[in-house]
Coordinates of C-alpha atoms in Angstrom, one line a residue:
M1 CA 6.1 3.7 2.3
Q2 CA 9.6 5.1 2.0
F3 CA 12.1 3.4 4.2
N4 CA 14.7 6.0 5.1
K5 CA 17.6 6.6 7.4
F6 CA 19.6 9.6 6.3
K7 CA 23.1 10.2 7.6
L8 CA 23.9 13.8 6.8
S9 CA 26.9 14.4 9.1
A10 CA 29.3 14.4 6.0
I11 CA 27.4 17.5 4.6
A12 CA 28.3 20.9 5.9
L13 CA 24.8 22.4 6.6
A14 CA 24.4 26.1 7.5
V15 CA 21.5 26.8 9.9
A16 CA 19.4 29.7 9.0
G17 CA 17.0 31.7 11.2
I18 CA 13.4 30.5 11.4
P19 CA 10.8 33.2 11.0
T20 CA 7.9 33.4 13.5
L21 CA 4.5 33.1 11.8
A22 CA 1.6 35.1 13.3
N23 CA -1.3 33.0 12.0
A24 CA -2.3 29.4 12.9
A25 CA -1.7 26.8 10.2
L26 CA -4.5 24.9 8.6
Y27 CA -3.0 21.6 10.0
N28 CA -1.3 20.7 13.2
V29 CA 1.3 17.9 13.1
E30 CA 1.6 15.2 15.8
R31 CA 4.0 12.3 15.8
V32 CA 2.1 9.1 16.7
D33 CA 4.6 6.2 16.5
N34 CA 7.1 4.8 19.0
A35 CA 9.7 3.7 16.4
S36 CA 13.4 3.7 17.4
S37 CA 15.9 5.8 15.5
T38 CA 16.9 2.9 13.3
Q39 CA 13.3 2.2 12.2
S40 CA 10.8 3.9 10.0
A41 CA 7.1 4.4 10.5
V42 CA 3.9 5.6 8.8
A43 CA 0.3 6.1 9.9
T44 CA -1.8 3.9 7.6
A45 CA -5.4 4.6 8.7
I46 CA -7.5 7.0 10.7
S47 CA -11.0 6.4 12.2
P48 CA -14.0 8.5 11.1
N49 CA -14.1 10.2 14.5
S50 CA -10.3 10.9 14.4
N51 CA -9.8 9.2 17.8
Q52 CA -8.1 6.1 16.5
I53 CA -5.0 6.0 14.3
A54 CA -3.1 3.0 13.0
T55 CA 0.6 2.9 12.5
Q56 CA 3.1 0.6 10.9
V57 CA 6.8 0.4 12.0
L58 CA 9.3 -1.1 9.7
S59 CA 12.8 -2.3 10.8
G60 CA 13.9 -2.5 7.1
P61 CA 12.7 -2.4 3.5
V62 CA 10.0 -4.7 2.2
G63 CA 10.9 -6.9 -0.7
L64 CA 7.3 -7.5 -1.9
N65 CA 4.4 -5.7 -0.4
Y66 CA 2.8 -7.5 2.6
S67 CA -0.7 -6.6 1.7
E68 CA -0.9 -6.9 -2.1
E69 CA -2.3 -9.8 -4.0
L70 CA -0.3 -8.8 -7.1
P71 CA 3.3 -7.7 -6.6
F72 CA 3.8 -4.3 -8.1
M73 CA 0.4 -4.8 -9.7
M74 CA 2.1 -6.6 -12.6
D75 CA 3.7 -9.9 -11.6
V76 CA 1.0 -12.2 -12.7
E77 CA 3.6 -15.0 -13.3
H78 CA 5.0 -14.9 -9.8
F79 CA 8.5 -14.5 -11.3
I80 CA 9.8 -11.8 -9.0
N81 CA 11.7 -13.8 -6.4
S82 CA 15.4 -12.9 -6.7
E83 CA 17.7 -9.8 -6.7
D84 CA 17.9 -10.1 -10.5
D85 CA 14.1 -10.2 -10.9
L86 CA 13.8 -7.0 -8.8
F87 CA 16.5 -5.4 -11.0
L88 CA 14.7 -6.3 -14.2
Y89 CA 11.4 -5.0 -12.8
C90 CA 13.1 -1.7 -12.0
R91 CA 14.9 -1.4 -15.3
D92 CA 11.8 -2.2 -17.4
N93 CA 9.1 -0.5 -15.4
L94 CA 10.8 2.4 -13.5
G95 CA 13.7 3.2 -15.9
Y96 CA 16.2 4.1 -13.2
N97 CA 20.0 4.1 -13.6
T98 CA 20.1 3.2 -10.0
C99 CA 18.3 -0.2 -10.3
E100 CA 21.2 -2.2 -8.9
A101 CA 21.0 -0.3 -5.6
W102 CA 17.2 -0.3 -5.8
A103 CA 17.1 -4.1 -6.1
A104 CA 19.8 -4.8 -3.6
E105 CA 18.0 -2.8 -0.9
R106 CA 14.8 -4.8 -1.5
W107 CA 16.6 -8.1 -1.6
F108 CA 19.3 -7.9 1.1
G109 CA 17.8 -5.1 3.3
I110 CA 19.8 -2.4 5.1
K111 CA 22.1 -2.0 8.1
D112 CA 21.2 0.2 11.1
S113 CA 23.4 2.9 9.6
G114 CA 21.1 3.0 6.6
E115 CA 23.8 1.4 4.3
I116 CA 22.4 -1.1 1.8
C117 CA 23.4 -4.7 2.5
N118 CA 25.1 -6.9 0.0
S119 CA 25.9 -10.6 -0.5
G120 CA 28.9 -10.3 1.7
D121 CA 26.9 -9.2 4.8
S122 CA 25.6 -11.6 7.4
E123 CA 21.8 -11.5 7.5
Q124 CA 22.1 -10.9 11.3
V125 CA 23.3 -7.3 10.6
C126 CA 20.7 -6.6 8.0
S127 CA 17.0 -5.6 8.5
G128 CA 14.2 -6.3 6.0
G129 CA 14.5 -7.5 2.4
L130 CA 12.9 -10.4 0.5
K131 CA 15.9 -12.7 1.0
K132 CA 15.4 -12.7 4.8
E133 CA 11.8 -14.0 4.3
I134 CA 13.0 -16.7 1.9
D135 CA 15.8 -17.8 4.2
A136 CA 13.5 -18.0 7.2
W137 CA 13.1 -21.8 6.6
N138 CA 16.7 -22.2 8.0
N139 CA 17.2 -19.1 10.0
G140 CA 13.9 -18.2 11.5
F141 CA 12.4 -14.8 11.2
T142 CA 11.9 -11.6 13.2
S143 CA 9.0 -9.3 12.4
N144 CA 9.8 -6.6 10.0
S145 CA 6.4 -4.9 10.1
V146 CA 4.7 -4.2 13.5
A147 CA 1.3 -2.6 13.5
S148 CA -0.4 -0.6 16.3
V149 CA -3.6 1.3 17.1
N150 CA -3.1 4.3 19.3
G151 CA 0.3 2.8 20.3
A152 CA -1.1 -0.6 21.3
V153 CA 0.5 -3.4 19.2
H154 CA -2.0 -5.4 17.2
N155 CA -0.8 -8.9 16.4
P156 CA -3.9 -11.1 15.9
F157 CA -2.0 -14.3 14.9
G158 CA 0.9 -13.9 17.2
S159 CA -0.1 -16.8 19.5
G160 CA -1.0 -19.0 16.6
V161 CA -3.6 -19.6 13.9
T162 CA -6.8 -21.5 13.5
G163 CA -7.0 -24.7 11.4
S164 CA -4.0 -26.3 9.8
K165 CA -0.5 -25.4 11.1
P166 CA 3.0 -26.7 11.3
S167 CA 4.1 -28.7 14.4
G168 CA 6.0 -27.0 17.1
S169 CA 5.5 -23.7 18.9
A170 CA 4.6 -20.3 17.3
D171 CA 7.0 -17.4 17.6
S172 CA 4.8 -14.4 18.3
G173 CA 7.6 -12.1 17.1
S174 CA 7.7 -13.4 13.6
T175 CA 4.6 -12.0 12.0
N176 CA 4.4 -9.1 9.5
V177 CA 1.2 -7.1 10.2
V178 CA -0.4 -4.2 8.2
I179 CA -3.6 -2.4 9.3
N180 CA -5.6 -1.1 6.3
A181 CA -8.6 0.4 8.2
V182 CA -9.6 1.2 11.8
T183 CA -13.1 1.9 13.2
D184 CA -14.2 4.4 15.8
A185 CA -14.1 1.7 18.4
G186 CA -10.5 0.9 17.5
D187 CA -11.1 -2.3 15.7
A188 CA -8.4 -3.0 13.2
V189 CA -8.9 -4.5 9.7
G190 CA -5.9 -5.7 7.7
V191 CA -3.6 -8.5 6.9
S192 CA -0.9 -10.5 8.7
S193 CA 1.4 -13.4 7.9
S194 CA 1.3 -16.5 10.0
P195 CA 3.9 -16.7 12.8
Y196 CA 6.7 -19.1 12.2
Y197 CA 6.7 -22.4 14.0
S198 CA 9.9 -24.1 15.1
T199 CA 9.8 -27.7 14.2
G200 CA 13.2 -28.6 15.4
S201 CA 14.8 -29.0 12.0
H202 CA 13.4 -25.9 10.3
Y203 CA 11.0 -23.0 10.6
A204 CA 7.6 -22.9 8.8
R205 CA 4.6 -20.7 8.7
A206 CA 1.0 -21.8 8.2
F207 CA 0.4 -19.4 5.3
Q208 CA 1.9 -16.4 3.7
R209 CA -0.9 -13.9 4.5
R210 CA -4.5 -13.8 5.8
G211 CA -6.8 -11.0 6.6
F212 CA -8.2 -10.1 10.0
N213 CA -11.1 -8.2 11.5
G214 CA -10.1 -7.4 15.0
S215 CA -8.8 -10.7 16.3
T216 CA -10.7 -12.8 13.9
E217 CA -8.8 -14.7 11.2
L218 CA -10.6 -14.4 7.8
L219 CA -10.6 -17.7 6.0
P220 CA -10.9 -18.7 2.3
P221 CA -14.3 -19.9 1.0
T222 CA -15.8 -23.1 2.2
G223 CA -15.6 -26.0 -0.2
S224 CA -12.1 -25.0 -1.3
S225 CA -9.4 -27.6 -2.0
A226 CA -7.4 -29.0 0.8
V227 CA -4.4 -26.9 -0.3
I228 CA -6.4 -23.6 -0.2
N229 CA -8.0 -24.5 3.1
A230 CA -4.6 -25.0 4.6
I231 CA -2.3 -22.3 3.1
G232 CA -4.7 -20.3 0.9
Q233 CA -4.5 -16.5 1.3
T234 CA -6.9 -13.8 2.2
N235 CA -6.6 -10.0 2.5
A236 CA -8.9 -7.5 4.2
N237 CA -8.9 -3.8 3.1
G238 CA -11.8 -2.3 5.0
V239 CA -15.2 -2.7 6.5
I240 CA -18.6 -1.1 5.9
Q241 CA -22.1 -1.4 7.5
A242 CA -24.8 -2.0 4.9
S243 CA -28.3 -3.6 4.8
G244 CA -28.0 -4.2 8.5
K245 CA -24.8 -6.2 8.2
T246 CA -21.1 -5.8 8.8
I247 CA -19.2 -6.4 5.5
V248 CA -15.4 -6.8 5.4
F249 CA -14.0 -6.6 1.9
G250 CA -10.8 -7.7 0.2
S251 CA -9.8 -10.9 -1.5
A252 CA -9.5 -14.7 -1.1
S253 CA -7.8 -17.6 -2.8
V254 CA -10.0 -19.6 -5.2
A255 CA -7.6 -21.6 -7.3
N256 CA -4.0 -22.8 -7.5
M257 CA -1.2 -20.8 -9.2
A258 CA -0.5 -21.4 -12.9
D259 CA 2.3 -23.8 -13.9
P260 CA 3.9 -24.6 -10.5
N261 CA 6.4 -26.8 -12.5
N262 CA 8.1 -23.7 -13.8
G263 CA 11.4 -23.3 -12.1
H264 CA 11.3 -19.5 -12.5
K265 CA 8.6 -19.4 -9.8
V266 CA 11.0 -20.8 -7.2
P267 CA 12.6 -18.2 -4.9
E268 CA 16.4 -17.9 -5.3
G269 CA 18.4 -19.9 -2.8
T270 CA 15.8 -22.5 -1.8
G271 CA 17.4 -25.4 -3.7
L272 CA 14.0 -26.3 -5.1
G273 CA 13.4 -27.3 -8.7
N274 CA 9.7 -26.3 -8.7
L275 CA 6.7 -25.8 -6.4
N276 CA 4.5 -28.5 -7.8
G277 CA 5.0 -30.7 -4.7
C278 CA 2.4 -28.5 -2.9
S279 CA -0.2 -28.6 -5.6
S280 CA -2.4 -31.4 -4.3
A281 CA -1.5 -31.8 -0.6
V282 CA 0.1 -29.6 2.1
D283 CA 3.1 -30.9 4.0
Y284 CA 4.8 -28.3 6.2
N285 CA 8.0 -30.3 6.0
N286 CA 7.9 -29.6 2.2
R287 CA 9.6 -26.2 1.7
A288 CA 7.7 -25.7 -1.5
C289 CA 4.5 -25.1 0.6
Q290 CA 6.1 -21.9 2.0
Y291 CA 6.2 -20.2 -1.4
Y292 CA 3.1 -21.6 -3.2
Q293 CA 0.8 -19.0 -4.7
F294 CA -2.8 -18.7 -5.7
A295 CA -5.4 -16.9 -7.8
N296 CA -7.1 -14.5 -5.4
Q297 CA -10.6 -13.2 -6.2
A298 CA -12.6 -10.2 -4.9
A299 CA -14.4 -11.4 -1.7
V300 CA -16.4 -10.3 1.3
W301 CA -16.9 -11.6 4.8
V302 CA -20.2 -11.0 6.6
S303 CA -19.7 -11.2 10.3
D304 CA -23.5 -11.3 11.0
Y305 CA -23.9 -14.7 9.2
S306 CA -24.6 -17.6 11.5
T307 CA -23.2 -20.0 8.9
N308 CA -19.4 -19.9 8.4
P309 CA -19.1 -16.1 9.1
N310 CA -15.3 -16.2 9.0
N311 CA -15.2 -17.8 5.5
A312 CA -15.1 -15.6 2.4
R313 CA -17.9 -15.2 -0.1
V314 CA -16.6 -14.6 -3.6
I315 CA -18.4 -11.6 -5.3
A316 CA -17.2 -11.9 -8.9
D317 CA -15.8 -14.3 -11.5
F318 CA -12.5 -13.8 -13.4
P319 CA -13.4 -12.6 -16.9
N320 CA -10.8 -14.9 -18.5
G321 CA -10.4 -17.7 -16.0
A322 CA -8.1 -18.2 -13.0
T323 CA -5.1 -19.0 -15.2
G324 CA -4.0 -18.4 -18.7
N325 CA -1.1 -17.8 -21.2
T326 CA 0.7 -20.7 -19.6
D327 CA 2.2 -18.8 -16.6
D328 CA -0.3 -16.1 -15.7
T329 CA -2.4 -16.3 -12.5
A330 CA -5.5 -14.1 -12.2
Q331 CA -5.9 -11.7 -9.3
A332 CA -8.7 -9.4 -8.1
S333 CA -9.6 -7.5 -5.0
V334 CA -12.0 -5.0 -3.4
N335 CA -10.1 -2.0 -2.2
A336 CA -12.9 0.3 -1.0
A337 CA -16.7 0.6 -0.6
A338 CA -19.2 3.4 -0.1
L339 CA -23.0 3.9 0.2
V340 CA -23.4 6.2 -2.8
S341 CA -26.1 8.9 -2.7
G342 CA -27.8 7.5 0.4
A343 CA -28.1 3.9 -0.9
T344 CA -28.4 1.0 1.5
A345 CA -26.3 -1.3 -0.7
P346 CA -22.5 -0.6 -1.1
T347 CA -20.8 0.2 -4.3
M348 CA -17.2 -1.2 -4.2
V349 CA -14.1 -0.6 -6.3
G350 CA -10.7 -2.4 -6.8
F351 CA -9.1 -4.3 -9.7
S352 CA -9.4 -7.5 -11.7
T353 CA -7.1 -9.0 -14.2
Y354 CA -8.2 -9.2 -17.9
N355 CA -6.6 -11.2 -20.7
D356 CA -5.0 -9.3 -23.6
N357 CA -2.3 -11.9 -24.6
D358 CA -1.1 -11.4 -21.1
F359 CA -3.1 -10.7 -17.9
Y360 CA -3.4 -7.0 -17.0
A361 CA -4.9 -5.6 -13.9
R362 CA -7.7 -3.2 -14.6
A363 CA -9.6 -0.8 -12.4
V364 CA -13.1 -2.0 -11.8
K365 CA -16.3 -1.1 -10.0
F366 CA -18.6 -3.6 -8.3
A367 CA -22.2 -2.3 -8.5
P368 CA -24.8 -3.9 -6.2
V369 CA -27.6 -5.8 -7.8
T370 CA -31.2 -4.5 -7.7
D371 CA -32.4 -6.7 -4.8
F372 CA -29.2 -6.5 -2.9
A373 CA -30.6 -7.2 0.6
T374 CA -32.2 -10.4 -0.5
C375 CA -29.2 -11.5 -2.4
L376 CA -26.9 -10.9 0.6
T377 CA -29.2 -13.0 2.7
E378 CA -29.2 -15.8 0.2
L379 CA -25.4 -15.6 -0.2
E380 CA -25.0 -17.0 3.3
T381 CA -25.9 -20.5 2.2
D382 CA -25.6 -20.2 -1.6
D383 CA -22.0 -19.2 -2.6
S384 CA -23.0 -19.2 -6.3
K385 CA -24.9 -15.9 -5.7
R386 CA -23.3 -12.7 -7.2
C387 CA -24.6 -9.7 -5.3
W388 CA -22.5 -7.2 -7.3
T389 CA -21.8 -6.8 -11.0
M390 CA -18.2 -6.1 -12.0
S391 CA -17.3 -3.7 -14.8
P392 CA -14.1 -1.9 -15.8
I393 CA -13.7 1.8 -15.1
P394 CA -14.2 3.6 -18.5
G395 CA -11.7 5.9 -20.2
I396 CA -8.5 4.2 -19.0
D397 CA -8.4 1.0 -21.2
I398 CA -5.1 -0.9 -21.1
R399 CA -5.1 -1.1 -24.9
Q400 CA -6.0 2.0 -27.0
G401 CA -5.8 2.3 -30.8
G402 CA -4.2 -1.2 -31.0
D403 CA -1.3 -0.3 -28.5
I404 CA -0.8 -1.1 -24.9
I405 CA -1.0 2.3 -23.1
Y406 CA -1.0 1.3 -19.5
S407 CA 0.8 -1.4 -17.5
Y408 CA -2.1 -1.5 -15.1
T409 CA -4.9 0.5 -13.7
E410 CA -6.4 0.2 -10.2
A411 CA -9.2 1.9 -8.3
T412 CA -8.2 2.7 -4.7
D413 CA -11.1 4.5 -3.1
I414 CA -14.7 5.7 -3.6
N415 CA -16.8 8.2 -1.6
D416 CA -20.5 8.6 -1.0
Q417 CA -20.8 11.0 -3.9
G418 CA -19.7 8.1 -6.2
L419 CA -16.3 9.6 -7.0
V420 CA -13.8 6.8 -7.7
V421 CA -10.1 7.5 -7.5
G422 CA -7.1 5.4 -8.6
I423 CA -3.9 5.0 -10.6
A424 CA -3.1 4.4 -14.2
K425 CA 0.5 3.4 -14.8
N426 CA 2.0 4.3 -18.2
A427 CA 3.5 1.5 -20.2
R428 CA 5.8 4.0 -22.0
L429 CA 8.2 6.6 -20.9
N430 CA 6.6 10.0 -20.5
N431 CA 8.8 12.9 -19.6
G432 CA 11.5 10.6 -18.3
A433 CA 9.2 8.3 -16.2
Y434 CA 6.8 5.4 -16.5
A435 CA 4.3 7.8 -14.9
E436 CA 1.6 6.7 -12.5
K437 CA -1.2 9.1 -13.2
I438 CA -4.1 9.8 -10.8
F439 CA -7.6 9.4 -12.2
I440 CA -11.0 10.5 -10.9
N441 CA -14.1 8.7 -12.2
K442 CA -17.8 9.3 -11.8
G443 CA -20.2 7.2 -13.9
N444 CA -19.0 7.2 -17.5
S445 CA -16.7 10.1 -17.1
T446 CA -13.0 9.6 -16.1
T447 CA -10.5 12.4 -15.7
L448 CA -6.7 12.0 -15.6
L449 CA -5.4 14.7 -13.3
G450 CA -2.9 17.0 -15.0
R451 CA -1.8 20.7 -15.2
S452 CA -5.4 21.9 -15.9
Q453 CA -6.5 20.6 -12.5
S454 CA -3.4 21.6 -10.5
A455 CA 0.2 22.7 -10.9
L456 CA 1.1 19.7 -8.7
F457 CA 0.3 17.3 -11.6
F458 CA 3.0 18.3 -14.2
D459 CA 3.6 16.3 -17.4
G460 CA 4.9 12.8 -16.5
Y461 CA 4.4 13.1 -12.8
N462 CA 4.0 10.0 -10.5
G463 CA 1.4 10.1 -7.8
T464 CA -0.8 8.0 -5.5
A465 CA -4.5 8.3 -4.8
A466 CA -4.5 6.9 -1.3
A467 CA -7.9 8.0 -0.1
I468 CA -10.8 10.4 -0.8
N469 CA -13.3 11.6 1.8
N470 CA -16.9 12.6 1.4
N471 CA -16.0 16.2 0.9
D472 CA -14.1 15.2 -2.3
E473 CA -10.7 15.8 -0.8
L474 CA -8.1 13.5 -2.2
V475 CA -4.7 12.7 -0.5
G476 CA -1.6 10.8 -1.4
K477 CA 1.9 11.6 -2.6
V478 CA 3.2 13.2 -5.7
D479 CA 6.6 14.0 -7.4
V480 CA 8.1 17.3 -6.4
E481 CA 10.8 17.3 -9.0
N482 CA 11.1 16.3 -12.6
V483 CA 14.3 14.3 -13.1
R484 CA 15.2 11.3 -15.1
D485 CA 17.1 8.0 -14.4
R486 CA 16.5 7.8 -10.6
S487 CA 13.7 7.8 -8.1
R488 CA 12.1 11.3 -7.8
R489 CA 11.5 12.9 -4.4
Q490 CA 7.9 13.0 -3.5
R491 CA 5.8 14.7 -0.8
G492 CA 2.3 14.4 0.6
Y493 CA -0.5 16.4 -1.1
I494 CA -4.2 17.2 -0.8
Y495 CA -6.4 18.0 -3.8
A496 CA -10.0 19.3 -3.6
H497 CA -11.9 18.0 -6.6
G498 CA -15.4 19.2 -5.9
T499 CA -16.7 22.4 -4.4
L500 CA -13.7 24.3 -3.3
S501 CA -13.6 24.9 0.4
A502 CA -12.7 28.4 1.6
D503 CA -10.0 26.7 3.7
F504 CA -7.9 26.2 0.5
D505 CA -7.6 29.9 -0.5
G506 CA -8.9 29.3 -4.0
T507 CA -6.3 26.7 -4.9
R508 CA -7.3 23.1 -5.4
G509 CA -4.0 21.3 -5.0
W510 CA -1.5 21.9 -2.1
L511 CA 1.6 20.1 -0.8
L512 CA 0.7 19.3 2.8
D513 CA 3.9 21.1 4.0
D514 CA 2.3 24.4 2.9
L515 CA -0.7 23.6 5.1
T516 CA 1.3 22.8 8.2
N517 CA 3.6 25.9 8.0
G518 CA 3.2 27.8 11.2
A519 CA 1.8 25.0 13.4
P520 CA 3.6 24.3 16.7
D521 CA 6.7 22.2 16.1
A522 CA 5.8 21.8 12.4
N523 CA 9.3 22.9 11.3
A524 CA 10.6 19.5 12.6
F525 CA 8.5 17.7 9.9
R526 CA 8.1 17.6 6.1
I527 CA 5.1 15.5 5.1
A528 CA 6.3 12.5 3.0
E529 CA 3.0 10.8 2.1
A530 CA -0.7 10.8 3.1
F531 CA -2.4 7.4 3.5
D532 CA -5.9 8.2 4.7
I533 CA -8.3 11.2 5.3
N534 CA -11.6 11.3 7.1
D535 CA -14.6 13.6 6.7
N536 CA -13.2 15.9 9.4
G537 CA -10.3 16.5 7.1
D538 CA -7.8 14.8 9.5
I539 CA -5.1 12.8 7.8
A540 CA -2.9 9.7 8.6
A541 CA 0.5 10.3 7.1
S542 CA 4.2 9.8 7.2
A543 CA 6.8 12.6 7.6
F544 CA 10.5 13.2 7.4
Y545 CA 11.5 14.3 10.9
C546 CA 14.5 16.4 11.9
A547 CA 15.1 16.6 15.6
G548 CA 15.5 20.3 16.5
G549 CA 13.9 21.5 13.3
Y550 CA 15.0 22.2 9.8
S551 CA 17.3 25.1 9.0
S552 CA 14.3 27.3 7.9
T553 CA 10.6 26.9 7.1
A554 CA 11.5 26.6 3.4
H555 CA 10.5 23.6 1.4
D556 CA 14.1 22.9 0.6
A557 CA 15.5 23.6 4.1
R558 CA 18.3 21.3 5.4
C559 CA 18.4 19.0 8.4
N560 CA 21.6 19.5 10.4
G561 CA 21.9 15.9 11.5
E562 CA 19.9 12.7 10.9
E563 CA 16.5 12.6 9.2
E564 CA 14.0 9.9 10.0
L565 CA 10.7 8.8 8.6
V566 CA 7.9 8.8 11.2
A567 CA 4.2 8.4 11.5
V568 CA 2.1 11.6 12.0
K569 CA -1.5 12.6 12.4
L570 CA -2.5 15.9 10.7
T571 CA -5.4 17.6 12.4
R572 CA -7.5 20.2 10.5
Q573 CA -7.8 23.5 12.4
N574 CA -11.0 25.5 12.0
G575 CA -10.1 29.0 11.0
G576 CA -6.5 28.0 10.2
E577 CA -4.7 29.9 7.5
I578 CA -2.3 28.9 4.7
T579 CA 1.2 30.5 4.7
P580 CA 2.9 28.8 1.7
R581 CA 6.5 27.8 2.4
S582 CA 9.2 29.6 0.4
Y583 CA 12.2 28.2 -1.4
E584 CA 15.8 28.9 -0.6
E585 CA 17.9 30.7 -3.2
N586 CA 19.8 27.5 -4.1
N587 CA 16.8 25.5 -5.0
I588 CA 16.6 23.3 -8.1
T589 CA 13.3 23.9 -9.8
R590 CA 11.3 21.2 -11.6
S591 CA 9.6 21.9 -14.9
G592 CA 5.9 22.5 -14.7
G593 CA 5.3 23.1 -11.0
G594 CA 8.1 25.4 -10.0
M595 CA 8.9 23.3 -6.9
G596 CA 12.4 22.9 -5.5
V597 CA 14.5 20.2 -4.0
L598 CA 13.0 19.6 -0.5
S599 CA 16.1 18.2 1.1
L600 CA 19.5 18.1 -0.6
G601 CA 20.5 15.3 1.8
L602 CA 18.1 13.0 -0.1
L603 CA 19.7 13.5 -3.5
A604 CA 21.5 10.2 -3.7
F605 CA 19.2 8.1 -1.6
G606 CA 17.2 5.3 -3.3
C607 CA 13.8 5.5 -1.6
F608 CA 11.7 2.4 -0.8
L609 CA 8.2 2.9 -2.1
R610 CA 5.3 1.2 -0.4
R611 CA 2.0 1.1 -2.3
K612 CA -1.1 1.3 -0.2
K613 CA -4.7 0.7 -1.3

C-alpha cells in the first residue's frame, strides 16, 4: 500500500475544463472507507458475491509488513530492525538515490502534514514507523492499522487473547489488523497483533502476530515448544471449502529462529545484547520476548475438526531444514487455493525457502495427494500426515546458468483453471530497476509478462500480481513511468490472460483509470492499486482522491489542493464502454508504453509500498 498525503498548495495548478462523456464507463468507482484526511486507506478484499468489502486504514507508514512471514521476502536473517538496515535494503535491492528518505519514513513515521519525521521529532507527533513498535515497551502503542468489513471495525483480539499473556489489562486500541479475505457472509480472515498489556512498569504484547478466522484466534501446532505455544506466530491468508470441510490456509511457527545470540537481530534502541533469553522460556517481563522470531511453515486449520480445530496442521517440510548458514531462518506460507478443473481437493500456492548458500524464497505449488479426503481425515489426529506435495514453480529458478538471477519468487494466487500468478524479483538491475516481473504458470509452462503480452509490461517494469479470478483476469499495480534512481509512480491495472472478453475492446492490458473514465464522480479518483477481483469482475482497490475532481480527465491531470489515498470498490458495468484517457501536452512519456506522468505533484514523494499476497 502507498501511504500518501500530498500537499500541493505550493504548486500553481491551472484548472482545465472537464469534457462530458456520453457513454457509461466499464467500471463505477465508490469510496468505501471512513479514513480521516490525515490517514490513508485501501480495500484489501472483496467477497465472491461483491456484497462484502474489507478495508485497511493506516495512520502512518508501516516499517515491516504486518502480514508477511518474511520481511521484503528476503530478510531470512531477521537483520532489518533499524533505520540503517532499512537504508541498506533500499540501496541494495531498490537502487534509489532517495534511500535516506525512504528509510526514515519507514523508521520514524510521518507527521499529519505528510512531512517525514526524524530523530529530533517527538514520537507523539509522528504516526507509523517501525521505531514506534520497538519503543512500545516504554511508551505503549496506538493502532496504526485498523481493518473493517463494510465499515464495521474488525478487531478480533482487542479484548485480549487466548492462552499465555502478560499481566495487566489489554488495550483494545493497540492492535494492528489486516484482513486478507472476506466471505459472502462477511466473515473476515487475516492477521492481527496481540494488544499491548500495561503491566505497570512497561507495555508487553502476547505475540507479534496471529491469524484469525472471524473471531477465532488461530494457534500454532499442538505439541510445539513452550515458547512457540506462548509467542509463536500464525498467519491466515484465505479460506476454501473442500472435501466437506472448511480449510483456512497460511503459515504457523514450527521452530525457533536461527542464532538468537547474534546482536544484529536485536532491534535498535532496546538496550539488549541478544534475544537468546527467550529461546527456552517465555517471560513477558523480558523485553527479548517481544522481538523473538521463528521459522514459519505452510499450514492449514480445519474448523470442522473436533480435535484441536484451532491449532495448525503443517502441510509441508522445509527442503533444507528450519535453519541454516548460521543466521538463516526458513519460511513458507500458503497464499491462495483453488479447486482446479472441478476437483474436490484444493491445489494451493505460495512460497518456501530453499538453500543455495543462502536461503531464498521460491514460488511453490502444493498439489493434493491422490486420496486427499482420507488423508485430511487422518490429519486431524496424526500431524505427521502430508496431504499435499510441494514443488517449485518451473521456469523461474533462482539460479540459472550458475548465476543468481532472482532475489526471490512468490506465487500469490491460483484460479480454478489452474493458472498460477506471482512475482519474480530480479537480483540485477534491468533498465534502471531491480524489476519485479509478473509470471503466469500453468503446469510446466511459465510465462513472464512482457511487451509481447501488453504494452503495460515494458522492459524493466515493476508490478504486482495481487489476484486472478476464474475468468483469467489478473489485477495489481504496475509502473507507469520508466525512471531511474527513485521510486516510480504506479497505477492499478487489469490484464486478461485467457479468452479475451468483448468488454476489453481487443486489448488485454488496461490501466484501470481508462476503464473508469466517464463513470459518475470518477474524475475525483485515479486508481492506485488493485488488491482483489472476484468472478463478477468487481475489484477491491485503492485510489488517489482529489476532492472536487482533477483538472481534466487526462491521466496526468493535476489536483488543485490535497491528494489522499482512499479505499475504493470498482463495480463492473454490463454494457459499459471504454473511453481511454488522454494525456495533457506537457506529459513526460516513459519508454515502452507511451504513458505520461499521472500527477506532477507526486514527483518528489517517496511512496510507501505495501505488498499483499
